[in-house]
Amino acid sequence: MSEITIFEDEEKALREAETILASSLPEDEPWASYYKDLVIRYRKLLRHTKQLVKMGDAMQSELARARDAAEFQATRDFLTLLWNRSAILGILKAEIARSQRENRPLSLIIGDVDYFKKVNDEYGHLVGDAVLREISERLKSSIRTYDQVGRFGGEEFIIVAPGCASDDAVELGERVRAVIAENPVYTSEGPLSVTMSFGVATYGCAATADVDSLIRAADEALYRAKREGRNRVAG
Amino acid sequence: MDNLVVEATKSSPYISFDAGKGLLEIKGKSYPENAAKFYSPVFDWLNEYLDTVTDQAIQVNLEIIYFNSSSSKVFLNLFDMLDRAVKNGKKITIDWRYHTENDTARECGEEFMEELEAVKFNLVEIHEE
């Protein structure tokens, strides 16, 4: 454990008291033995205090680490380490409130991996998992820094894009779609070409918008993208 | 002399002091609301025991995963008491047991060890099965 240095004043006081103790104190004065006793107690108390502070600090750091780890586990998707469903919904809710307050648009993009069931069926779940992880990396690297991405469940992902109007959101979705489609995903079963379809919903400044209506709108757009042939963005 | 057994709660450890075997164990977490009150029966028992025991070897096992500041002060007092008992001729060994991955518990054990002069104090690493 690192040395505690917050007791410099007390250390100094102890050194001074010990200096006085080392000089000759009158032996037959009651206060002198009382003083000596006090110095001994003070020395011990200071030593104990430093030990207790050190141990308390260590325990508190340990608790903070445990709390951080628990929070991470509670908010992340275990496979992809993206935000999990409840965390990204929480973020969406907060961003809706913020965009209402600041009167700024907010877009939601729902993406779904095309024919993902086939990947699992043909190559097995381990390959499927590897594909989801690679897609997650590409999603993370292609969004803007203030966008948030989460795994909504299965092969469905959500991007929350604050301040993003409809056109910008479609453009963002298009960029993400291209990053997924332009290079195959390299797996233990060889390179697999993977594409995704995206549905975009934008909340302008209508006060009626809520989490459910935004998700419903993005979902409807996603199904349109699927119907129109997949590997595309519908807004 | 009766044994002392206190069952663990969410915030306090399991305590088992066996006078016949000379085995004193405290195990678990220790952050009771009032540490002085919680441990006072322990000190009462120990005082009586140390008064009666003669040449029996006493083994003290402590396995505390997490403890608050009040508890660490209580442990300092406990070790102080045991240290004095050894200086008065008792045979006491303290094992401070900690799990491999619990660096904090190990560091705290080292901290307690520095405080002791006479009593034998071992840091014992427990490996997960």
mmCIF file of C-alpha atoms in Angstrom:
data_model
loop_
_atom_site.group_PDB
_atom_site.id
_atom_site.type_symbol
_atom_site.label_atom_id
_atom_site.label_comp_id
_atom_site.label_asym_id
_atom_site.label_seq_id
_atom_site.Cartn_x
_atom_site.Cartn_y
_atom_site.Cartn_z
ATOM 1 C CA MET A 1 0.000 0.000 0.000
ATOM 2 C CA SER A 2 1.221 3.492 -0.777
ATOM 3 C CA GLU A 3 2.377 5.688 2.068
ATOM 4 C CA ILE A 4 -0.238 8.018 3.513
ATOM 5 C CA THR A 5 1.008 11.607 3.405
ATOM 6 C CA ILE A 6 -2.028 13.516 4.631
ATOM 7 C CA PHE A 7 -0.807 13.543 8.236
ATOM 8 C CA GLU A 8 2.230 15.806 7.828
ATOM 9 C CA ASP A 9 1.028 18.273 10.470
ATOM 10 C CA GLU A 10 0.461 15.477 12.959
ATOM 11 C CA GLU A 11 3.867 13.948 12.156
ATOM 12 C CA LYS A 12 5.471 17.318 12.806
ATOM 13 C CA ALA A 13 3.590 17.696 16.105
ATOM 14 C CA LEU A 14 4.734 14.210 17.136
ATOM 15 C CA ARG A 15 8.380 14.983 16.284
ATOM 16 C CA GLU A 16 8.194 18.176 18.361
ATOM 17 C CA ALA A 17 6.596 16.338 21.274
ATOM 18 C CA GLU A 18 9.270 13.651 21.130
ATOM 19 C CA THR A 19 12.007 16.280 21.061
ATOM 20 C CA ILE A 20 10.575 17.779 24.242
ATOM 21 C CA LEU A 21 10.342 14.298 25.724
ATOM 22 C CA ALA A 22 14.005 13.636 24.899
ATOM 23 C CA SER A 23 15.085 16.817 26.646
ATOM 24 C CA SER A 24 15.035 16.462 30.402
ATOM 25 C CA LEU A 25 11.575 16.665 31.934
ATOM 26 C CA PRO A 26 11.301 17.166 35.709
ATOM 27 C CA GLU A 27 11.020 13.677 37.111
ATOM 28 C CA ASP A 28 8.959 14.416 40.182
ATOM 29 C CA GLU A 29 6.304 16.478 38.429
ATOM 30 C CA PRO A 30 3.025 14.553 37.840
ATOM 31 C CA TRP A 31 2.389 16.445 34.601
ATOM 32 C CA ALA A 32 5.693 15.197 33.181
ATOM 33 C CA SER A 33 4.715 11.534 33.365
ATOM 34 C CA TYR A 34 1.261 12.482 32.143
ATOM 35 C CA TYR A 35 2.888 14.268 29.205
ATOM 36 C CA LYS A 36 5.069 11.248 28.447
ATOM 37 C CA ASP A 37 2.023 8.983 28.497
ATOM 38 C CA LEU A 38 0.156 11.336 26.177
ATOM 39 C CA VAL A 39 2.988 11.379 23.667
ATOM 40 C CA ILE A 40 3.088 7.571 23.633
ATOM 41 C CA ARG A 41 -0.666 7.433 23.109
ATOM 42 C CA TYR A 42 -0.508 10.096 20.431
ATOM 43 C CA ARG A 43 2.198 8.149 18.612
ATOM 44 C CA LYS A 44 0.111 5.002 18.667
ATOM 45 C CA LEU A 45 -3.075 6.806 17.719
ATOM 46 C CA LEU A 46 -1.384 8.465 14.760
ATOM 47 C CA ARG A 47 0.058 5.140 13.622
ATOM 48 C CA HIS A 48 -3.340 3.476 13.912
ATOM 49 C CA THR A 49 -5.104 6.322 12.158
ATOM 50 C CA LYS A 50 -2.739 6.035 9.211
ATOM 51 C CA GLN A 51 -3.283 2.280 9.042
ATOM 52 C CA LEU A 52 -7.043 2.632 9.231
ATOM 53 C CA VAL A 53 -7.097 5.318 6.546
ATOM 54 C CA LYS A 54 -4.931 3.163 4.299
ATOM 55 C CA MET A 55 -7.143 0.124 4.751
ATOM 56 C CA GLY A 56 -10.296 2.206 4.385
ATOM 57 C CA ASP A 57 -8.954 3.662 1.127
ATOM 58 C CA ALA A 58 -8.108 0.192 -0.169
ATOM 59 C CA MET A 59 -11.550 -1.163 0.715
ATOM 60 C CA GLN A 60 -13.259 1.831 -0.885
ATOM 61 C CA SER A 61 -11.234 1.424 -4.088
ATOM 62 C CA GLU A 62 -12.172 -2.237 -4.105
ATOM 63 C CA LEU A 63 -15.839 -1.354 -3.712
ATOM 64 C CA ALA A 64 -15.625 1.245 -6.464
ATOM 65 C CA ARG A 65 -14.034 -1.339 -8.782
ATOM 66 C CA ALA A 66 -16.743 -3.851 -7.939
ATOM 67 C CA ARG A 67 -19.418 -1.229 -8.507
ATOM 68 C CA ASP A 68 -17.920 -0.277 -11.890
ATOM 69 C CA ALA A 69 -17.739 -3.930 -12.909
ATOM 70 C CA ALA A 70 -21.349 -4.521 -11.842
ATOM 71 C CA GLU A 71 -22.499 -1.433 -13.689
ATOM 72 C CA PHE A 72 -20.610 -2.516 -16.806
ATOM 73 C CA GLN A 73 -22.197 -5.961 -16.656
ATOM 74 C CA ALA A 74 -25.646 -4.525 -16.097
ATOM 75 C CA THR A 75 -25.479 -2.176 -19.072
ATOM 76 C CA ARG A 76 -23.501 -4.133 -21.674
ATOM 77 C CA ASP A 77 -24.469 -6.841 -24.054
ATOM 78 C CA PHE A 78 -22.243 -9.748 -23.035
ATOM 79 C CA LEU A 79 -21.478 -10.864 -26.584
ATOM 80 C CA THR A 80 -20.715 -7.593 -28.336
ATOM 81 C CA LEU A 81 -20.017 -5.297 -25.338
ATOM 82 C CA LEU A 82 -22.306 -2.725 -26.951
ATOM 83 C CA TRP A 83 -25.040 -1.190 -24.776
ATOM 84 C CA ASN A 84 -27.635 -3.834 -23.991
ATOM 85 C CA ARG A 85 -31.336 -3.398 -24.689
ATOM 86 C CA SER A 86 -32.308 -1.737 -21.437
ATOM 87 C CA ALA A 87 -29.276 0.570 -21.466
ATOM 88 C CA ILE A 88 -29.828 1.791 -25.035
ATOM 89 C CA LEU A 89 -33.543 2.311 -24.304
ATOM 90 C CA GLY A 90 -32.530 4.381 -21.273
ATOM 91 C CA ILE A 91 -30.205 6.413 -23.466
ATOM 92 C CA LEU A 92 -32.968 6.875 -26.042
ATOM 93 C CA LYS A 93 -35.381 8.079 -23.380
ATOM 94 C CA ALA A 94 -32.860 10.577 -22.029
ATOM 95 C CA GLU A 95 -32.041 11.818 -25.534
ATOM 96 C CA ILE A 96 -35.728 12.320 -26.355
ATOM 97 C CA ALA A 97 -36.068 14.471 -23.245
ATOM 98 C CA ARG A 98 -32.928 16.390 -24.161
ATOM 99 C CA SER A 99 -34.013 17.042 -27.734
ATOM 100 C CA GLN A 100 -37.376 18.311 -26.488
ATOM 101 C CA ARG A 101 -35.652 20.597 -24.023
ATOM 102 C CA GLU A 102 -33.143 21.909 -26.533
ATOM 103 C CA ASN A 103 -35.562 21.815 -29.451
ATOM 104 C CA ARG A 104 -33.223 19.739 -31.599
ATOM 105 C CA PRO A 105 -34.040 16.790 -33.847
ATOM 106 C CA LEU A 106 -33.254 13.232 -32.821
ATOM 107 C CA SER A 107 -32.967 10.187 -35.034
ATOM 108 C CA LEU A 108 -33.208 6.518 -34.321
ATOM 109 C CA ILE A 109 -31.818 3.882 -36.664
ATOM 110 C CA ILE A 110 -32.694 0.226 -36.285
ATOM 111 C CA GLY A 111 -30.469 -2.168 -38.205
ATOM 112 C CA ASP A 112 -31.039 -5.862 -38.810
ATOM 113 C CA VAL A 113 -28.569 -8.346 -40.287
ATOM 114 C CA ASP A 114 -29.924 -9.781 -43.546
ATOM 115 C CA TYR A 115 -30.466 -13.542 -43.632
ATOM 116 C CA PHE A 116 -28.651 -13.964 -40.323
ATOM 117 C CA LYS A 117 -30.497 -17.186 -39.565
ATOM 118 C CA LYS A 118 -28.738 -18.731 -42.551
ATOM 119 C CA VAL A 119 -25.314 -17.906 -41.078
ATOM 120 C CA ASN A 120 -26.238 -19.679 -37.856
ATOM 121 C CA ASP A 121 -27.828 -22.620 -39.669
ATOM 122 C CA GLU A 122 -25.002 -23.135 -42.162
ATOM 123 C CA TYR A 123 -21.931 -22.327 -40.094
ATOM 124 C CA GLY A 124 -23.069 -22.722 -36.501
ATOM 125 C CA HIS A 125 -23.606 -20.325 -33.629
ATOM 126 C CA LEU A 126 -19.927 -19.672 -32.961
ATOM 127 C CA VAL A 127 -19.524 -18.241 -36.457
ATOM 128 C CA GLY A 128 -22.797 -16.359 -35.979
ATOM 129 C CA ASP A 129 -21.422 -14.845 -32.773
ATOM 130 C CA ALA A 130 -18.182 -13.877 -34.511
ATOM 131 C CA VAL A 131 -20.204 -12.136 -37.242
ATOM 132 C CA LEU A 132 -22.215 -10.208 -34.638
ATOM 133 C CA ARG A 133 -19.014 -9.132 -32.896
ATOM 134 C CA GLU A 134 -17.424 -7.928 -36.144
ATOM 135 C CA ILE A 135 -20.604 -6.081 -37.098
ATOM 136 C CA SER A 136 -20.601 -4.424 -33.676
ATOM 137 C CA GLU A 137 -17.040 -3.206 -34.230
ATOM 138 C CA ARG A 138 -18.010 -1.777 -37.628
ATOM 139 C CA LEU A 139 -21.103 -0.095 -36.182
ATOM 140 C CA LYS A 140 -19.055 1.483 -33.423
ATOM 141 C CA SER A 141 -16.373 2.730 -35.799
ATOM 142 C CA SER A 142 -18.780 4.191 -38.374
ATOM 143 C CA ILE A 143 -21.093 6.268 -36.154
ATOM 144 C CA ARG A 144 -20.312 9.800 -34.996
ATOM 145 C CA THR A 145 -18.706 10.260 -31.584
ATOM 146 C CA TYR A 146 -21.937 11.486 -29.968
ATOM 147 C CA ASP A 147 -24.064 8.656 -31.392
ATOM 148 C CA GLN A 148 -24.746 5.601 -29.249
ATOM 149 C CA VAL A 149 -25.167 2.071 -30.464
ATOM 150 C CA GLY A 150 -26.689 -0.902 -28.696
ATOM 151 C CA ARG A 151 -27.734 -4.455 -29.389
ATOM 152 C CA PHE A 152 -31.502 -4.535 -29.308
ATOM 153 C CA GLY A 153 -31.633 -8.314 -29.318
ATOM 154 C CA GLY A 154 -30.718 -11.166 -31.670
ATOM 155 C CA GLU A 155 -29.280 -9.642 -34.830
ATOM 156 C CA GLU A 156 -30.976 -6.278 -34.304
ATOM 157 C CA PHE A 157 -29.049 -3.137 -33.427
ATOM 158 C CA ILE A 158 -30.070 0.392 -32.518
ATOM 159 C CA ILE A 159 -28.267 3.652 -33.154
ATOM 160 C CA VAL A 160 -29.382 6.753 -31.280
ATOM 161 C CA ALA A 161 -28.271 9.855 -33.186
ATOM 162 C CA PRO A 162 -28.879 13.119 -31.303
ATOM 163 C CA GLY A 163 -29.144 16.353 -33.279
ATOM 164 C CA CYS A 164 -29.574 14.371 -36.454
ATOM 165 C CA ALA A 165 -32.343 15.499 -38.836
ATOM 166 C CA SER A 166 -33.999 13.075 -41.228
ATOM 167 C CA ASP A 167 -31.631 13.568 -44.204
ATOM 168 C CA ASP A 168 -28.531 13.381 -42.003
ATOM 169 C CA ALA A 169 -29.844 10.224 -40.370
ATOM 170 C CA VAL A 170 -30.437 8.507 -43.706
ATOM 171 C CA GLU A 171 -26.929 9.557 -44.734
ATOM 172 C CA LEU A 172 -25.535 8.156 -41.485
ATOM 173 C CA GLY A 173 -27.460 4.909 -42.025
ATOM 174 C CA GLU A 174 -26.128 4.721 -45.576
ATOM 175 C CA ARG A 175 -22.556 5.174 -44.341
ATOM 176 C CA VAL A 176 -22.993 2.410 -41.765
ATOM 177 C CA ARG A 177 -24.649 0.130 -44.327
ATOM 178 C CA ALA A 178 -21.707 0.613 -46.717
ATOM 179 C CA VAL A 179 -19.127 -0.141 -43.994
ATOM 180 C CA ILE A 180 -20.928 -3.428 -43.235
ATOM 181 C CA ALA A 181 -21.404 -4.451 -46.871
ATOM 182 C CA GLU A 182 -18.157 -3.372 -48.508
ATOM 183 C CA ASN A 183 -15.873 -5.953 -46.872
ATOM 184 C CA PRO A 184 -16.603 -9.567 -46.049
ATOM 185 C CA VAL A 185 -16.449 -10.712 -42.447
ATOM 186 C CA TYR A 186 -13.499 -13.067 -42.007
ATOM 187 C CA THR A 187 -14.488 -16.072 -39.929
ATOM 188 C CA SER A 188 -13.101 -19.519 -39.158
ATOM 189 C CA GLU A 189 -15.301 -20.730 -42.028
ATOM 190 C CA GLY A 190 -13.763 -18.248 -44.474
ATOM 191 C CA PRO A 191 -14.923 -14.814 -45.596
ATOM 192 C CA LEU A 192 -18.690 -14.270 -45.405
ATOM 193 C CA SER A 193 -20.375 -11.388 -47.095
ATOM 194 C CA VAL A 194 -22.849 -9.848 -44.716
ATOM 195 C CA THR A 195 -25.314 -7.036 -45.290
ATOM 196 C CA MET A 196 -27.730 -5.137 -43.102
ATOM 197 C CA SER A 197 -30.996 -3.318 -43.616
ATOM 198 C CA PHE A 198 -31.775 -0.121 -41.768
ATOM 199 C CA GLY A 199 -34.901 1.765 -40.801
ATOM 200 C CA VAL A 200 -34.640 5.424 -39.836
ATOM 201 C CA ALA A 201 -37.092 7.430 -37.774
ATOM 202 C CA THR A 202 -36.603 11.048 -36.885
ATOM 203 C CA TYR A 203 -38.257 13.051 -34.209
ATOM 204 C CA GLY A 204 -38.362 16.711 -35.222
ATOM 205 C CA CYS A 205 -39.807 18.688 -32.364
ATOM 206 C CA ALA A 206 -43.304 17.295 -32.041
ATOM 207 C CA ALA A 207 -44.042 16.963 -28.340
ATOM 208 C CA THR A 208 -45.876 13.699 -28.932
ATOM 209 C CA ALA A 209 -42.744 11.652 -29.586
ATOM 210 C CA ASP A 210 -41.881 8.954 -27.101
ATOM 211 C CA VAL A 211 -39.701 5.853 -27.058
ATOM 212 C CA ASP A 212 -42.425 3.525 -28.334
ATOM 213 C CA SER A 213 -43.603 5.661 -31.240
ATOM 214 C CA LEU A 214 -40.024 6.301 -32.374
ATOM 215 C CA ILE A 215 -39.182 2.609 -32.275
ATOM 216 C CA ARG A 216 -42.397 1.711 -34.062
ATOM 217 C CA ALA A 217 -41.622 4.219 -36.833
ATOM 218 C CA ALA A 218 -38.032 2.941 -37.216
ATOM 219 C CA ASP A 219 -39.302 -0.642 -37.245
ATOM 220 C CA GLU A 220 -41.789 0.134 -40.005
ATOM 221 C CA ALA A 221 -39.016 1.739 -42.048
ATOM 222 C CA LEU A 222 -36.823 -1.305 -41.440
ATOM 223 C CA TYR A 223 -39.502 -3.632 -42.791
ATOM 224 C CA ARG A 224 -39.793 -1.404 -45.838
ATOM 225 C CA ALA A 225 -36.029 -1.726 -46.378
ATOM 226 C CA LYS A 226 -36.363 -5.506 -46.066
ATOM 227 C CA ARG A 227 -39.302 -5.651 -48.470
ATOM 228 C CA GLU A 228 -37.534 -3.493 -51.022
ATOM 229 C CA GLY A 229 -34.686 -5.994 -51.277
ATOM 230 C CA ARG A 230 -32.503 -5.639 -48.151
ATOM 231 C CA ASN A 231 -29.001 -4.121 -47.887
ATOM 232 C CA ARG A 232 -30.556 -0.681 -47.916
ATOM 233 C CA VAL A 233 -31.713 2.208 -45.739
ATOM 234 C CA ALA A 234 -35.332 3.295 -45.569
ATOM 235 C CA GLY A 235 -36.344 6.553 -43.897
ATOM 236 C CA MET B 1 -16.111 -22.621 29.295
ATOM 237 C CA ASP B 2 -18.936 -22.285 26.753
ATOM 238 C CA ASN B 3 -18.136 -21.866 23.115
ATOM 239 C CA LEU B 4 -19.094 -18.654 21.359
ATOM 240 C CA VAL B 5 -20.918 -18.987 18.061
ATOM 241 C CA VAL B 6 -22.434 -16.074 16.173
ATOM 242 C CA GLU B 7 -24.095 -16.771 12.831
ATOM 243 C CA ALA B 8 -23.224 -14.572 9.880
ATOM 244 C CA THR B 9 -25.559 -11.867 8.641
ATOM 245 C CA LYS B 10 -25.397 -9.751 5.488
ATOM 246 C CA SER B 11 -23.163 -7.259 7.254
ATOM 247 C CA SER B 12 -21.463 -9.264 9.961
ATOM 248 C CA PRO B 13 -19.194 -12.311 9.961
ATOM 249 C CA TYR B 14 -19.565 -15.828 11.260
ATOM 250 C CA ILE B 15 -17.824 -16.160 14.596
ATOM 251 C CA SER B 16 -16.871 -19.411 16.239
ATOM 252 C CA PHE B 17 -14.683 -19.485 19.316
ATOM 253 C CA ASP B 18 -14.076 -23.009 20.562
ATOM 254 C CA ALA B 19 -12.463 -23.034 23.985
ATOM 255 C CA GLY B 20 -11.850 -26.787 23.993
ATOM 256 C CA LYS B 21 -9.951 -26.781 20.718
ATOM 257 C CA GLY B 22 -8.398 -23.375 21.244
ATOM 258 C CA LEU B 23 -9.707 -22.453 17.809
ATOM 259 C CA LEU B 24 -11.051 -18.953 17.214
ATOM 260 C CA GLU B 25 -12.530 -18.158 13.833
ATOM 261 C CA ILE B 26 -14.027 -15.053 12.273
ATOM 262 C CA LYS B 27 -15.163 -15.430 8.717
ATOM 263 C CA GLY B 28 -17.048 -13.259 6.214
ATOM 264 C CA LYS B 29 -17.875 -9.600 5.824
ATOM 265 C CA SER B 30 -17.709 -7.110 8.617
ATOM 266 C CA TYR B 31 -19.577 -3.852 8.380
ATOM 267 C CA PRO B 32 -22.009 -3.948 11.283
ATOM 268 C CA GLU B 33 -23.782 -0.709 12.096
ATOM 269 C CA ASN B 34 -22.149 -0.594 15.492
ATOM 270 C CA ALA B 35 -18.858 -2.469 15.414
ATOM 271 C CA ALA B 36 -18.029 -1.845 19.079
ATOM 272 C CA LYS B 37 -21.386 -3.272 20.165
ATOM 273 C CA PHE B 38 -21.233 -6.179 17.738
ATOM 274 C CA TYR B 39 -17.763 -7.271 18.845
ATOM 275 C CA SER B 40 -18.181 -6.607 22.555
ATOM 276 C CA PRO B 41 -19.285 -10.229 23.338
ATOM 277 C CA VAL B 42 -16.205 -11.383 21.433
ATOM 278 C CA PHE B 43 -13.922 -9.340 23.651
ATOM 279 C CA ASP B 44 -15.775 -10.429 26.796
ATOM 280 C CA TRP B 45 -15.402 -14.075 25.804
ATOM 281 C CA LEU B 46 -11.755 -13.621 24.868
ATOM 282 C CA ASN B 47 -10.905 -11.834 28.106
ATOM 283 C CA GLU B 48 -12.370 -14.645 30.128
ATOM 284 C CA TYR B 49 -10.740 -17.294 27.958
ATOM 285 C CA LEU B 50 -7.281 -15.717 28.104
ATOM 286 C CA ASP B 51 -7.646 -15.543 31.891
ATOM 287 C CA THR B 52 -8.380 -19.247 32.182
ATOM 288 C CA VAL B 53 -6.220 -20.760 29.449
ATOM 289 C CA THR B 54 -2.803 -21.938 30.498
ATOM 290 C CA ASP B 55 -0.538 -23.744 28.063
ATOM 291 C CA GLN B 56 -3.044 -24.575 25.301
ATOM 292 C CA ALA B 57 -1.955 -23.521 21.826
ATOM 293 C CA ILE B 58 -4.468 -21.029 20.435
ATOM 294 C CA GLN B 59 -5.157 -20.784 16.735
ATOM 295 C CA VAL B 60 -6.914 -17.653 15.462
ATOM 296 C CA ASN B 61 -8.225 -17.791 11.897
ATOM 297 C CA LEU B 62 -9.487 -14.629 10.277
ATOM 298 C CA GLU B 63 -10.987 -14.674 6.822
ATOM 299 C CA ILE B 64 -12.540 -11.303 6.234
ATOM 300 C CA ILE B 65 -13.540 -10.483 2.679
ATOM 301 C CA TYR B 66 -14.623 -6.934 3.339
ATOM 302 C CA PHE B 67 -14.631 -4.764 6.445
ATOM 303 C CA ASN B 68 -15.418 -1.172 7.311
ATOM 304 C CA SER B 69 -13.190 1.272 9.173
ATOM 305 C CA SER B 70 -14.781 0.627 12.558
ATOM 306 C CA SER B 71 -14.169 -3.079 12.153
ATOM 307 C CA SER B 72 -10.522 -2.507 11.255
ATOM 308 C CA LYS B 73 -10.118 -0.522 14.478
ATOM 309 C CA VAL B 74 -11.739 -3.412 16.334
ATOM 310 C CA PHE B 75 -9.263 -5.821 14.696
ATOM 311 C CA LEU B 76 -6.363 -3.589 15.757
ATOM 312 C CA ASN B 77 -7.675 -3.781 19.318
ATOM 313 C CA LEU B 78 -8.080 -7.539 19.019
ATOM 314 C CA PHE B 79 -4.529 -8.004 17.728
ATOM 315 C CA ASP B 80 -3.249 -5.691 20.442
ATOM 316 C CA MET B 81 -4.949 -7.874 23.027
ATOM 317 C CA LEU B 82 -3.526 -11.076 21.532
ATOM 318 C CA ASP B 83 -0.069 -9.513 21.252
ATOM 319 C CA ARG B 84 -0.137 -8.636 24.934
ATOM 320 C CA ALA B 85 -1.334 -12.136 25.788
ATOM 321 C CA VAL B 86 1.672 -13.620 23.966
ATOM 322 C CA LYS B 87 3.959 -11.282 25.875
ATOM 323 C CA ASN B 88 2.350 -12.758 29.014
ATOM 324 C CA GLY B 89 3.255 -16.273 27.946
ATOM 325 C CA LYS B 90 0.270 -17.473 25.900
ATOM 326 C CA LYS B 91 0.825 -19.467 22.728
ATOM 327 C CA ILE B 92 -1.128 -17.810 19.942
ATOM 328 C CA THR B 93 -0.908 -17.991 16.153
ATOM 329 C CA ILE B 94 -3.003 -15.756 13.921
ATOM 330 C CA ASP B 95 -3.701 -16.806 10.334
ATOM 331 C CA TRP B 96 -4.929 -13.948 8.167
ATOM 332 C CA ARG B 97 -6.609 -15.832 5.339
ATOM 333 C CA TYR B 98 -7.377 -14.172 2.017
ATOM 334 C CA HIS B 99 -8.442 -15.364 -1.399
ATOM 335 C CA THR B 100 -5.891 -15.276 -4.208
ATOM 336 C CA GLU B 101 -7.633 -12.535 -6.148
ATOM 337 C CA ASN B 102 -8.383 -10.369 -3.110
ATOM 338 C CA ASP B 103 -5.376 -8.022 -3.146
ATOM 339 C CA THR B 104 -7.064 -5.623 -0.761
ATOM 340 C CA ALA B 105 -7.493 -8.256 1.949
ATOM 341 C CA ARG B 106 -3.855 -9.279 1.532
ATOM 342 C CA GLU B 107 -2.650 -5.682 1.780
ATOM 343 C CA CYS B 108 -4.736 -5.151 4.901
ATOM 344 C CA GLY B 109 -3.217 -8.298 6.399
ATOM 345 C CA GLU B 110 0.243 -6.891 5.730
ATOM 346 C CA GLU B 111 -0.812 -3.668 7.377
ATOM 347 C CA PHE B 112 -2.005 -5.478 10.530
ATOM 348 C CA MET B 113 1.134 -7.595 10.586
ATOM 349 C CA GLU B 114 3.335 -4.481 10.870
ATOM 350 C CA GLU B 115 1.556 -3.580 14.071
ATOM 351 C CA LEU B 116 2.380 -6.783 15.925
ATOM 352 C CA GLU B 117 5.472 -7.543 17.972
ATOM 353 C CA ALA B 118 5.071 -10.871 19.719
ATOM 354 C CA VAL B 119 2.193 -12.867 18.267
ATOM 355 C CA LYS B 120 2.867 -15.076 15.247
ATOM 356 C CA PHE B 121 0.936 -13.676 12.286
ATOM 357 C CA ASN B 122 0.735 -15.625 9.024
ATOM 358 C CA LEU B 123 -0.622 -14.413 5.713
ATOM 359 C CA VAL B 124 -2.352 -17.452 4.231
ATOM 360 C CA GLU B 125 -3.438 -17.404 0.610
ATOM 361 C CA ILE B 126 -6.545 -19.468 -0.160
ATOM 362 C CA HIS B 127 -6.662 -20.867 -3.680
ATOM 363 C CA GLU B 128 -10.010 -21.352 -5.349
ATOM 364 C CA GLU B 129 -10.861 -24.960 -5.989
#
